[in-house]
PDB file of C-alpha atoms in Angstrom:
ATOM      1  CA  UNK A 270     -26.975   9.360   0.424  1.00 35.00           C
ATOM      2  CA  UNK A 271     -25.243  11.690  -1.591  1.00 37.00           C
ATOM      3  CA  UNK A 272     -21.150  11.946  -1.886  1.00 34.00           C
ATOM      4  CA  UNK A 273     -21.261  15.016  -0.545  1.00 36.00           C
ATOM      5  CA  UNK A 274     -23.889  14.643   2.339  1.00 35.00           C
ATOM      6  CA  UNK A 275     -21.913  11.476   3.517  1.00 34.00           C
ATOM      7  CA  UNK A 276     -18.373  13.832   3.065  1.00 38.00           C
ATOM      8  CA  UNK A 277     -20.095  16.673   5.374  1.00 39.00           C
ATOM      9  CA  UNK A 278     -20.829  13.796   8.273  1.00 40.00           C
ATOM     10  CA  UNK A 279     -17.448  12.205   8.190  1.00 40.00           C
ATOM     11  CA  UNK A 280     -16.143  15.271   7.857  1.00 46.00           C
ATOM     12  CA  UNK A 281     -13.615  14.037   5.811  1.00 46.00           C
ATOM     13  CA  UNK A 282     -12.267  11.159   7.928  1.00 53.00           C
ATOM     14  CA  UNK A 283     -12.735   8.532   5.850  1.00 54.00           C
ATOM     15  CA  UNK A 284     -11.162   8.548   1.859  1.00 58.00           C
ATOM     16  CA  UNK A 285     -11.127   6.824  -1.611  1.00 56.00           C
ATOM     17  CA  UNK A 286      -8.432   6.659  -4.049  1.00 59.00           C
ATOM     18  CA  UNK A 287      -9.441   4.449  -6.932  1.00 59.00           C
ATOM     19  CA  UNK A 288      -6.875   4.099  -9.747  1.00 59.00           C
ATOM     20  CA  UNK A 289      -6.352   1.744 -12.657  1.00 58.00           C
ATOM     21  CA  UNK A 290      -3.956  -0.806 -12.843  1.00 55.00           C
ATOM     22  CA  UNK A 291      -1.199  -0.168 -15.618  1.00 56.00           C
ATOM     23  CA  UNK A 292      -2.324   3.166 -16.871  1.00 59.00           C
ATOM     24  CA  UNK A 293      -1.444   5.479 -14.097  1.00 58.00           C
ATOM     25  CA  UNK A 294      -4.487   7.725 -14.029  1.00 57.00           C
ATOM     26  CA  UNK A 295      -6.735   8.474 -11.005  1.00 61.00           C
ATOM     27  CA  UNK A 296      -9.858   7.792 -11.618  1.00 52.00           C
ATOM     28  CA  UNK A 297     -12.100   8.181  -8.558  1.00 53.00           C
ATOM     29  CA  UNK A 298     -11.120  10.154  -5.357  1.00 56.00           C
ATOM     30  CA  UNK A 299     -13.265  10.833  -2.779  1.00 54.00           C
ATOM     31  CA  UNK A 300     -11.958  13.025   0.734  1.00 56.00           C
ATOM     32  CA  UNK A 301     -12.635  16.080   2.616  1.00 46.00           C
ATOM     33  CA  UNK A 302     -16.372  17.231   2.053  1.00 43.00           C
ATOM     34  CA  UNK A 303     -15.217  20.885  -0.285  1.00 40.00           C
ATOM     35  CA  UNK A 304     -13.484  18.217  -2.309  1.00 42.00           C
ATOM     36  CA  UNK A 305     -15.622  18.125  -5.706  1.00 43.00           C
ATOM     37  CA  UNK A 306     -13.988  17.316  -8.906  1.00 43.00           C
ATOM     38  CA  UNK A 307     -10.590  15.424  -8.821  1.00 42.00           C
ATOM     39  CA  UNK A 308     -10.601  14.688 -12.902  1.00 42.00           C
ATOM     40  CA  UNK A 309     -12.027  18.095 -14.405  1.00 43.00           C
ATOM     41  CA  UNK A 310     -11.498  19.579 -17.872  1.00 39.00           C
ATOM     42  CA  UNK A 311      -9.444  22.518 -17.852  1.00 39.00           C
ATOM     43  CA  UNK A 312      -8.829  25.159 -20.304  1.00 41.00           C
ATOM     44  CA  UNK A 313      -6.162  27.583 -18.073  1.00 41.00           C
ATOM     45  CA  UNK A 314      -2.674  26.310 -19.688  1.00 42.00           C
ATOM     46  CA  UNK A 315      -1.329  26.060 -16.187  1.00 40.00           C
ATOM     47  CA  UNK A 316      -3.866  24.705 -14.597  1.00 39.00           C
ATOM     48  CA  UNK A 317      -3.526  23.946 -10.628  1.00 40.00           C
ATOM     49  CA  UNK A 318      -4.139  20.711  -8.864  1.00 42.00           C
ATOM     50  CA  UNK A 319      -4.319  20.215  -5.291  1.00 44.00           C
ATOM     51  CA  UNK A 320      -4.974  16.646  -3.220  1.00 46.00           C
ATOM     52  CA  UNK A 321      -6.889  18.552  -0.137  1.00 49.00           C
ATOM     53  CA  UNK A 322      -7.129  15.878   2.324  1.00 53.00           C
ATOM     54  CA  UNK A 323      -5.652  12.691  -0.341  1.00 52.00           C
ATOM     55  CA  UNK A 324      -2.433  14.381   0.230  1.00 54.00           C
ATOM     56  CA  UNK A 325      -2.167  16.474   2.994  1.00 61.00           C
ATOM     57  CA  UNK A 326      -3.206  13.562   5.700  1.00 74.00           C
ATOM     58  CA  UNK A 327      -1.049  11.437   7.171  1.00 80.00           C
ATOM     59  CA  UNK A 328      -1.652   8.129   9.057  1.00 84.00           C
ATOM     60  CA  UNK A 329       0.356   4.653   9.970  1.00 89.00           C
ATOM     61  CA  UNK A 330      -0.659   2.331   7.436  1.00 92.00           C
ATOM     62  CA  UNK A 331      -0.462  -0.342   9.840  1.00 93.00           C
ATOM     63  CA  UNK A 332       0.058  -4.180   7.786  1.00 92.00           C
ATOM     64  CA  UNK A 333      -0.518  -2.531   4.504  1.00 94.00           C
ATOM     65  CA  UNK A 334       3.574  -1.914   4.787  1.00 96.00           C
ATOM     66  CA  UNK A 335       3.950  -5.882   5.328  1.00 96.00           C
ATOM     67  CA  UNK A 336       4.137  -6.901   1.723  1.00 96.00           C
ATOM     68  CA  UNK A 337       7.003  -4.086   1.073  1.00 97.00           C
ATOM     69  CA  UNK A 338       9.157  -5.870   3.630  1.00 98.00           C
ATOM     70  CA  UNK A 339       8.743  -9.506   1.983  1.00 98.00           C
ATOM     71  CA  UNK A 340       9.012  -7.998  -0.825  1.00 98.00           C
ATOM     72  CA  UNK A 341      12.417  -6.624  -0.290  1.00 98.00           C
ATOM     73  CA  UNK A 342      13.347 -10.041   1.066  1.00 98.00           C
ATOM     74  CA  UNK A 343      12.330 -11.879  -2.253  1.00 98.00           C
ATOM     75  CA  UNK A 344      14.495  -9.430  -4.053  1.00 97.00           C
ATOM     76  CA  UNK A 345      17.344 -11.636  -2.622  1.00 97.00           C
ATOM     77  CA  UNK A 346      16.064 -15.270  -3.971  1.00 96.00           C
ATOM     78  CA  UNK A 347      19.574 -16.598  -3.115  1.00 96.00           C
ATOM     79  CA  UNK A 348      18.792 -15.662   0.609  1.00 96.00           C
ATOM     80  CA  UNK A 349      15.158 -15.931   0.978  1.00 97.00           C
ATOM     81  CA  UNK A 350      11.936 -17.554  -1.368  1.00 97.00           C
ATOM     82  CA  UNK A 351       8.152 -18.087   0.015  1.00 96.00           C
ATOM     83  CA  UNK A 352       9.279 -21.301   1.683  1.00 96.00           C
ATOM     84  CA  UNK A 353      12.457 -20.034   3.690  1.00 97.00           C
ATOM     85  CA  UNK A 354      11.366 -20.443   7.287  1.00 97.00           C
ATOM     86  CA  UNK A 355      11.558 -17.632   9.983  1.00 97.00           C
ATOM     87  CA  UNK A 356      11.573 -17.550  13.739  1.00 97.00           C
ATOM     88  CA  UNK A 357       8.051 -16.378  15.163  1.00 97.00           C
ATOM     89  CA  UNK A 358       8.799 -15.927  18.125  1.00 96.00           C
ATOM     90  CA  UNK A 359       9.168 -12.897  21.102  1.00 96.00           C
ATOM     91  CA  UNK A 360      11.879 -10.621  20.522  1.00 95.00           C
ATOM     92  CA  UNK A 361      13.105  -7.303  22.391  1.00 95.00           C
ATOM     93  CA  UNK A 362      14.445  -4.333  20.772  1.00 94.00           C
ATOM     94  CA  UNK A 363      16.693  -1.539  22.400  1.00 90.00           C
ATOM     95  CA  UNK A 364      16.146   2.150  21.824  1.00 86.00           C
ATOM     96  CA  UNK A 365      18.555   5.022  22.468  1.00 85.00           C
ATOM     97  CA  UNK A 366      16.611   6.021  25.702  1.00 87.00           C
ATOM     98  CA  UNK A 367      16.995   2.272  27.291  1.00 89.00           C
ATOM     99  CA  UNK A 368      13.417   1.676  26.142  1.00 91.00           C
ATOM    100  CA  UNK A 369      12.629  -1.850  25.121  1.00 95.00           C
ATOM    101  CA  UNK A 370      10.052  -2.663  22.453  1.00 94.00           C
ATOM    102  CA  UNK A 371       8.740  -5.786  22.360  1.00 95.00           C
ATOM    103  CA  UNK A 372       5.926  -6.265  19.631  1.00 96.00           C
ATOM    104  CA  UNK A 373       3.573  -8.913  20.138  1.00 96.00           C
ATOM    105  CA  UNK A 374       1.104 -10.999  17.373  1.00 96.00           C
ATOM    106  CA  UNK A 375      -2.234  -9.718  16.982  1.00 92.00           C
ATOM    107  CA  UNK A 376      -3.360 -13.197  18.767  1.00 92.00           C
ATOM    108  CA  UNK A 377      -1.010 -12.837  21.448  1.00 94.00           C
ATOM    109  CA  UNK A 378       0.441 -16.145  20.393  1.00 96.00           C
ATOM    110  CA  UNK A 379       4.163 -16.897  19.072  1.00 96.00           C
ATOM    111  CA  UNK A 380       4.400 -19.623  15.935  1.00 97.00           C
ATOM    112  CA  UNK A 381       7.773 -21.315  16.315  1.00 96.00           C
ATOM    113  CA  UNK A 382       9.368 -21.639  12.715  1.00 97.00           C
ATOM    114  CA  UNK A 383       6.983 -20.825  10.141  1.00 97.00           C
ATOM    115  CA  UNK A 384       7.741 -20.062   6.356  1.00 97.00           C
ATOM    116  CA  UNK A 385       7.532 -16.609   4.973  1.00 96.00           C
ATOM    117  CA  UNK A 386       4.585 -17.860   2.683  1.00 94.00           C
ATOM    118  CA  UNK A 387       2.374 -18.045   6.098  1.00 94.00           C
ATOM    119  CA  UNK A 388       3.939 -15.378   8.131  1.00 95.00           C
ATOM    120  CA  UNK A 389       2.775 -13.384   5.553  1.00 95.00           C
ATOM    121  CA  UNK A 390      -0.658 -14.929   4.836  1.00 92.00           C
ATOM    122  CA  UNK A 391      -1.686 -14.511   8.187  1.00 92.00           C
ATOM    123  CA  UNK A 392       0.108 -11.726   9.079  1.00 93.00           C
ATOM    124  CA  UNK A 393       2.640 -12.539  12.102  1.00 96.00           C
ATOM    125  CA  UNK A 394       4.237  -9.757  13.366  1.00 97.00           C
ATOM    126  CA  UNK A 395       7.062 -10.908  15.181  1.00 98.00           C
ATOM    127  CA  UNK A 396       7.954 -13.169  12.205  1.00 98.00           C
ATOM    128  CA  UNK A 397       7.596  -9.775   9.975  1.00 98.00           C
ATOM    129  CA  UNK A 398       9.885  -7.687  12.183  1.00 98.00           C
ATOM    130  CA  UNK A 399      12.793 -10.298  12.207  1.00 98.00           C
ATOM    131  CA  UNK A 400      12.880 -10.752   8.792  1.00 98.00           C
ATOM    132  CA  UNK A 401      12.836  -6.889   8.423  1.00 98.00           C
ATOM    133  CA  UNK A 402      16.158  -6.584  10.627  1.00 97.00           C
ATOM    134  CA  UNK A 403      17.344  -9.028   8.706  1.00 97.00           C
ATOM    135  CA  UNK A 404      16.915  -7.927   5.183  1.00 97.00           C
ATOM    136  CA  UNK A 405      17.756  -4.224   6.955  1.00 97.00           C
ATOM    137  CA  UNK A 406      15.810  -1.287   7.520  1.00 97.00           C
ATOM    138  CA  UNK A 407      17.257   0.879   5.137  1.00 97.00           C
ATOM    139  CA  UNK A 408      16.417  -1.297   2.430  1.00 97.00           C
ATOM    140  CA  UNK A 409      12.917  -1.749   3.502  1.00 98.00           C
ATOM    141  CA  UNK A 410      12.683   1.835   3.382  1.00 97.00           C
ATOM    142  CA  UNK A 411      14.289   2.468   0.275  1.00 97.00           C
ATOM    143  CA  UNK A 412      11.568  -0.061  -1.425  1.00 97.00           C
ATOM    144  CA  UNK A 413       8.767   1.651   0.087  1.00 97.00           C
ATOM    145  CA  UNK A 414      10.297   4.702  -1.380  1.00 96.00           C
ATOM    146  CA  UNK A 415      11.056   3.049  -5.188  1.00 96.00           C
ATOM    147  CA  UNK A 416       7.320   1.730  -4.565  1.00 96.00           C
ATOM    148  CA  UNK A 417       5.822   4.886  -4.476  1.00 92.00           C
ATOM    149  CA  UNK A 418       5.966   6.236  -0.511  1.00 93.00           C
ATOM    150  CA  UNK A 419       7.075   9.940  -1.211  1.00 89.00           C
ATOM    151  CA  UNK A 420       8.691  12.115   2.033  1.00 81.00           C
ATOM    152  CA  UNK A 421      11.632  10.616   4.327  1.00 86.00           C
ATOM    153  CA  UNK A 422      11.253   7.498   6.227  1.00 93.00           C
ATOM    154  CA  UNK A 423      12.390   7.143   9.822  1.00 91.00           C
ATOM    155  CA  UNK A 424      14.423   3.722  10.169  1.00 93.00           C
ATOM    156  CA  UNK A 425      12.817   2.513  13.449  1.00 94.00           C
ATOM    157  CA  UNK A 426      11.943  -1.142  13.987  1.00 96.00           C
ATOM    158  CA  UNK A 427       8.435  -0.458  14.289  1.00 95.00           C
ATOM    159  CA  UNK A 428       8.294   0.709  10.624  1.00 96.00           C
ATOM    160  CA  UNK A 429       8.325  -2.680  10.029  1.00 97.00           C
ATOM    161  CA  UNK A 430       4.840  -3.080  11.326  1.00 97.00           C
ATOM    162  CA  UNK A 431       3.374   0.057   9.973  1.00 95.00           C
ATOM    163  CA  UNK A 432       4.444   3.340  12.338  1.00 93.00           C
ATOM    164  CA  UNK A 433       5.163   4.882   9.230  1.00 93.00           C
ATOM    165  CA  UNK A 434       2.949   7.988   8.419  1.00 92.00           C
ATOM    166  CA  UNK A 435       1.989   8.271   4.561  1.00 92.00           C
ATOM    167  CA  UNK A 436      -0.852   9.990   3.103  1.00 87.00           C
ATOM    168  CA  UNK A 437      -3.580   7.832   0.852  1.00 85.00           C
ATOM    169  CA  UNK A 438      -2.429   8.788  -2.203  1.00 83.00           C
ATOM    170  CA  UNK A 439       0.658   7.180  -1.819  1.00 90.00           C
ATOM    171  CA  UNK A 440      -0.512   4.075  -0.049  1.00 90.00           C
ATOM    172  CA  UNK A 441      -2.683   4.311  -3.916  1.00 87.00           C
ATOM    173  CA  UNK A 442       0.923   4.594  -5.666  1.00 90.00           C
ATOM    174  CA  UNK A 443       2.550   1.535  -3.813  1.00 93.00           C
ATOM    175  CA  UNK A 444      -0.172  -1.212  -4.628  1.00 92.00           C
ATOM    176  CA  UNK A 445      -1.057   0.139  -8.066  1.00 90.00           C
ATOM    177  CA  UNK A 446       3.072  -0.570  -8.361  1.00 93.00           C
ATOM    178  CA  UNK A 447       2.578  -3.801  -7.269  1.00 94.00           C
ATOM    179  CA  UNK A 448      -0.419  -4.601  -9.470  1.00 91.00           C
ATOM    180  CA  UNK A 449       1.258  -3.555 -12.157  1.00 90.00           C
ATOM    181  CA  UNK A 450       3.770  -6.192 -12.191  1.00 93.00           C
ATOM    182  CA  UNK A 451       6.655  -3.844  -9.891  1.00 94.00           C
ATOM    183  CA  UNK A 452       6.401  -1.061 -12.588  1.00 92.00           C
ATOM    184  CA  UNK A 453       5.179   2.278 -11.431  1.00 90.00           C
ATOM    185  CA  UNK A 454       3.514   4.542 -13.388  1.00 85.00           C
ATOM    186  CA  UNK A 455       3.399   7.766 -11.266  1.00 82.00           C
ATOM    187  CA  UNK A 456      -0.398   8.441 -10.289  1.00 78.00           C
ATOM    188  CA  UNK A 457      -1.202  11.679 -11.944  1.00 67.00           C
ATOM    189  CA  UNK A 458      -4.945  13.128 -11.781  1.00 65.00           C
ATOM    190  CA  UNK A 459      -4.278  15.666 -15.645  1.00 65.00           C
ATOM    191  CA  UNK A 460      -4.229  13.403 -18.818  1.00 65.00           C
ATOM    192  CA  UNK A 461      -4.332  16.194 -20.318  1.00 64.00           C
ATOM    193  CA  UNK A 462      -5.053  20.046 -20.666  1.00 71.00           C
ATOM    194  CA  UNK A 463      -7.293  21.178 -23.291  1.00 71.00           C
ATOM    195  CA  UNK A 464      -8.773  24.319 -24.879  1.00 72.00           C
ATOM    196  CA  UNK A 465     -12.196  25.926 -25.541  1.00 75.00           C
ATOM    197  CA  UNK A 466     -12.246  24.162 -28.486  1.00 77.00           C
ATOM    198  CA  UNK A 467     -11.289  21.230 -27.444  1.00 75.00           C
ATOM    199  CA  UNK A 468      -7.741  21.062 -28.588  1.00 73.00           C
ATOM    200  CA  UNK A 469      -4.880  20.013 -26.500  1.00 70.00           C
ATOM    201  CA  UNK A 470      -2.817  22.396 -24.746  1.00 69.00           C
ATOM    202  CA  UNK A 471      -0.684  20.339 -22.627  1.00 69.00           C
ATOM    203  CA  UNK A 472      -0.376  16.360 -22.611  1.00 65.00           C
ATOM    204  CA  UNK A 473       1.134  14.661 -19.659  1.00 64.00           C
ATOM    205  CA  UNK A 474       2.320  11.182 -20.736  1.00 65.00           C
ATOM    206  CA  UNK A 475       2.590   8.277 -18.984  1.00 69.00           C
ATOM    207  CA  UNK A 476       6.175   7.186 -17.490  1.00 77.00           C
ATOM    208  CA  UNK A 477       7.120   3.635 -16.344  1.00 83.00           C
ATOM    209  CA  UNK A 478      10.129   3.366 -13.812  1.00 88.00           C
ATOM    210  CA  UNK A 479      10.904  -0.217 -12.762  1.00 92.00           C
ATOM    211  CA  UNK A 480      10.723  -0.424  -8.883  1.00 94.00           C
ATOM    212  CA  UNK A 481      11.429  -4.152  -8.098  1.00 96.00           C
ATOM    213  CA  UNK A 482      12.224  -6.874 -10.175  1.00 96.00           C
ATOM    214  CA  UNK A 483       9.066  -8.517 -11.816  1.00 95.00           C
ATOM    215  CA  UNK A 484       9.807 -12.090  -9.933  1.00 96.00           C
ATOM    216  CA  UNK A 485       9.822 -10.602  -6.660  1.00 97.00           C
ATOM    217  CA  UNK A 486       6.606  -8.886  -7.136  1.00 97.00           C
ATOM    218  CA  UNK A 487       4.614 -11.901  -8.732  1.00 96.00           C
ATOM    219  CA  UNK A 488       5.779 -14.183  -5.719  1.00 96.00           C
ATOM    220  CA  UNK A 489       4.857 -11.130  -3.297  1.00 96.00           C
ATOM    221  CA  UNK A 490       0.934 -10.772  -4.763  1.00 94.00           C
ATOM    222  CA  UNK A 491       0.745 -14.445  -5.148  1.00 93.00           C
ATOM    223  CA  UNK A 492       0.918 -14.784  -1.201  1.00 93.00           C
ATOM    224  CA  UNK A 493      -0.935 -11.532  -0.764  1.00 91.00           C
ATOM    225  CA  UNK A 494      -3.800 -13.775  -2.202  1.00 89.00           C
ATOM    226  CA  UNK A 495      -3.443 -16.180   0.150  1.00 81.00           C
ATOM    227  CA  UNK A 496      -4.018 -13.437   2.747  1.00 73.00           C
ATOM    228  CA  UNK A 497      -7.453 -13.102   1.114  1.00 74.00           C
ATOM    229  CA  UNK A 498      -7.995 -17.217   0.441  1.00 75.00           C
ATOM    230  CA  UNK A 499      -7.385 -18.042   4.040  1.00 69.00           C
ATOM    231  CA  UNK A 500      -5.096 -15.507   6.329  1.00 58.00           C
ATOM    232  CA  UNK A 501      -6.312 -12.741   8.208  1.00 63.00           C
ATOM    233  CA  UNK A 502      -8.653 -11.180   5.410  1.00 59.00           C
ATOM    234  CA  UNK A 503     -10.485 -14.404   4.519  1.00 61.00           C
ATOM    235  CA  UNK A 504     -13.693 -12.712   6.058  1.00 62.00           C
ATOM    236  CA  UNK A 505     -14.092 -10.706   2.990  1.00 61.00           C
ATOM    237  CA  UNK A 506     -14.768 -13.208   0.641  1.00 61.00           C
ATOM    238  CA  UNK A 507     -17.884 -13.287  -0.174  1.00 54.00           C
ATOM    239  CA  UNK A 508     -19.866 -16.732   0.387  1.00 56.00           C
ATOM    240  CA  UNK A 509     -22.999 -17.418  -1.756  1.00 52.00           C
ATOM    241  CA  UNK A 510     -26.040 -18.692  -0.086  1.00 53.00           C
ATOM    242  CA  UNK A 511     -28.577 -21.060  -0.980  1.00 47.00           C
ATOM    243  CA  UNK A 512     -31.771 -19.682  -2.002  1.00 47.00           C
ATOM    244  CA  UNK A 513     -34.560 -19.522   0.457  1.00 47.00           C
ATOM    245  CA  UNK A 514     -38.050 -20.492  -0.623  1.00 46.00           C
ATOM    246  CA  UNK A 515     -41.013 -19.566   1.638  1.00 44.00           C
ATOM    247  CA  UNK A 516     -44.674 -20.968   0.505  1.00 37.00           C
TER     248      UNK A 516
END
């Protein structure tokens, strides 16, 4: 089925951000179904760029904001490492209104002490929140933002399980930061602008801003494998299978 066949049935409800590693550069983008060509040569000396649906809409990320929170906790090594231990257990939380939130595990079932290593690995909630108050919300936020999360951040608990609203292309940002080592290279879909001839008109270089310190970040995506080894994504390993002979 063709890109734009499958774009015109979603109706642009599901997206794709692909981009490399250290370099920066997006290299695949698929959105809204009138979204054609993200990486296009151009020959107008200001060219424009829009992200039509990549960064216009916003949705919680859900758990894909978990690994900012441990991260900012590692950041501290003299307070926390992978084999601290945490409390997972029930908790209440009072709003403003008199409201009380009370955020439960995905398997309705509280862990007693557990180290951040697992709580992380498989994804406990109520573990994730109390280390979040701990380490603060502010600071949680203002990683998120040094990660790559563009657009103000409201300091509610439950940002600390995801009811934070951030468009794909940053969502992109924050794990190519992490993949490359806690040093972002701001996403940019230009390399460069060139003429008729081929000659360059404009270059756009690539910057590097450090956005957590490297130690941090390698003991973060170290347990973030573990979430794919054997936490809560371990179904997407792929398992090979025997052969099957018929006569």
């Amino acid at each position: 089925m063709a890109l734009q066949e499958l774009g015109q049935q979603a109706q642009g409800q599901a997206e794709h951000l692909a981009a490399p590693r250290a370099e920066g550069g997006v290299e695949r983008a698929v959105g809204a179904a009138e979204f054609q060509h993200l990486l296009r040569r151009q020959t107008d000396a200001r060219p424009t760029f829009a992200r039509p649906r990549l960064g216009q809409m916003r949705r919680q990320i859900g758990s894909l904001v978990k690994p900012g929170v441990y991260l900012e906790a590692l950041t501290r090594p003299q307070s926390y490492t992978l084999i601290s231990r945490i409390d997972d257990a029930p908790l209440g939380i009072k709003d403003r209104s008199g409201s009380v939130w009370k955020p439960k595990n995905y398997d309705g079932a509280n862990h007693g002490s557990v180290t951040l290593y697992d709580a992380l690995a498989k994804s406990y909630n109520l573990a994730t929140v109390r280390l979040g108050l701990d380490v603060g919300l502010q600071s949680v936020a203002e990683r998120l933002q040094l990660l790559g999360a563009t657009g103000a951040i409201q300091r509610y608990p439950s940002l600390l399980l995801g009811a934070v609203d951030l468009p794909p292309f940053d969502v992109a940002q924050i794990y190519q930061t992490f993949a490359a080592g806690g040093f972002r290279s701001p996403l940019r879909a230009i390399r460069e602008v060139l003429a008729a001839d081929g000659s360059a008109l404009q270059r756009y270089p690539l910057r590097v801003e450090t956005a957590a310190p490297s130690r941090a970040v390698y003991l973060t995506t170290w347990a973030m494998q573990e979430v794919v080894r054997n936490g809560t994504a371990s179904a997407t390993q792929l398992t090979p299978r025997s052969p099957s002979w018929s006569s």
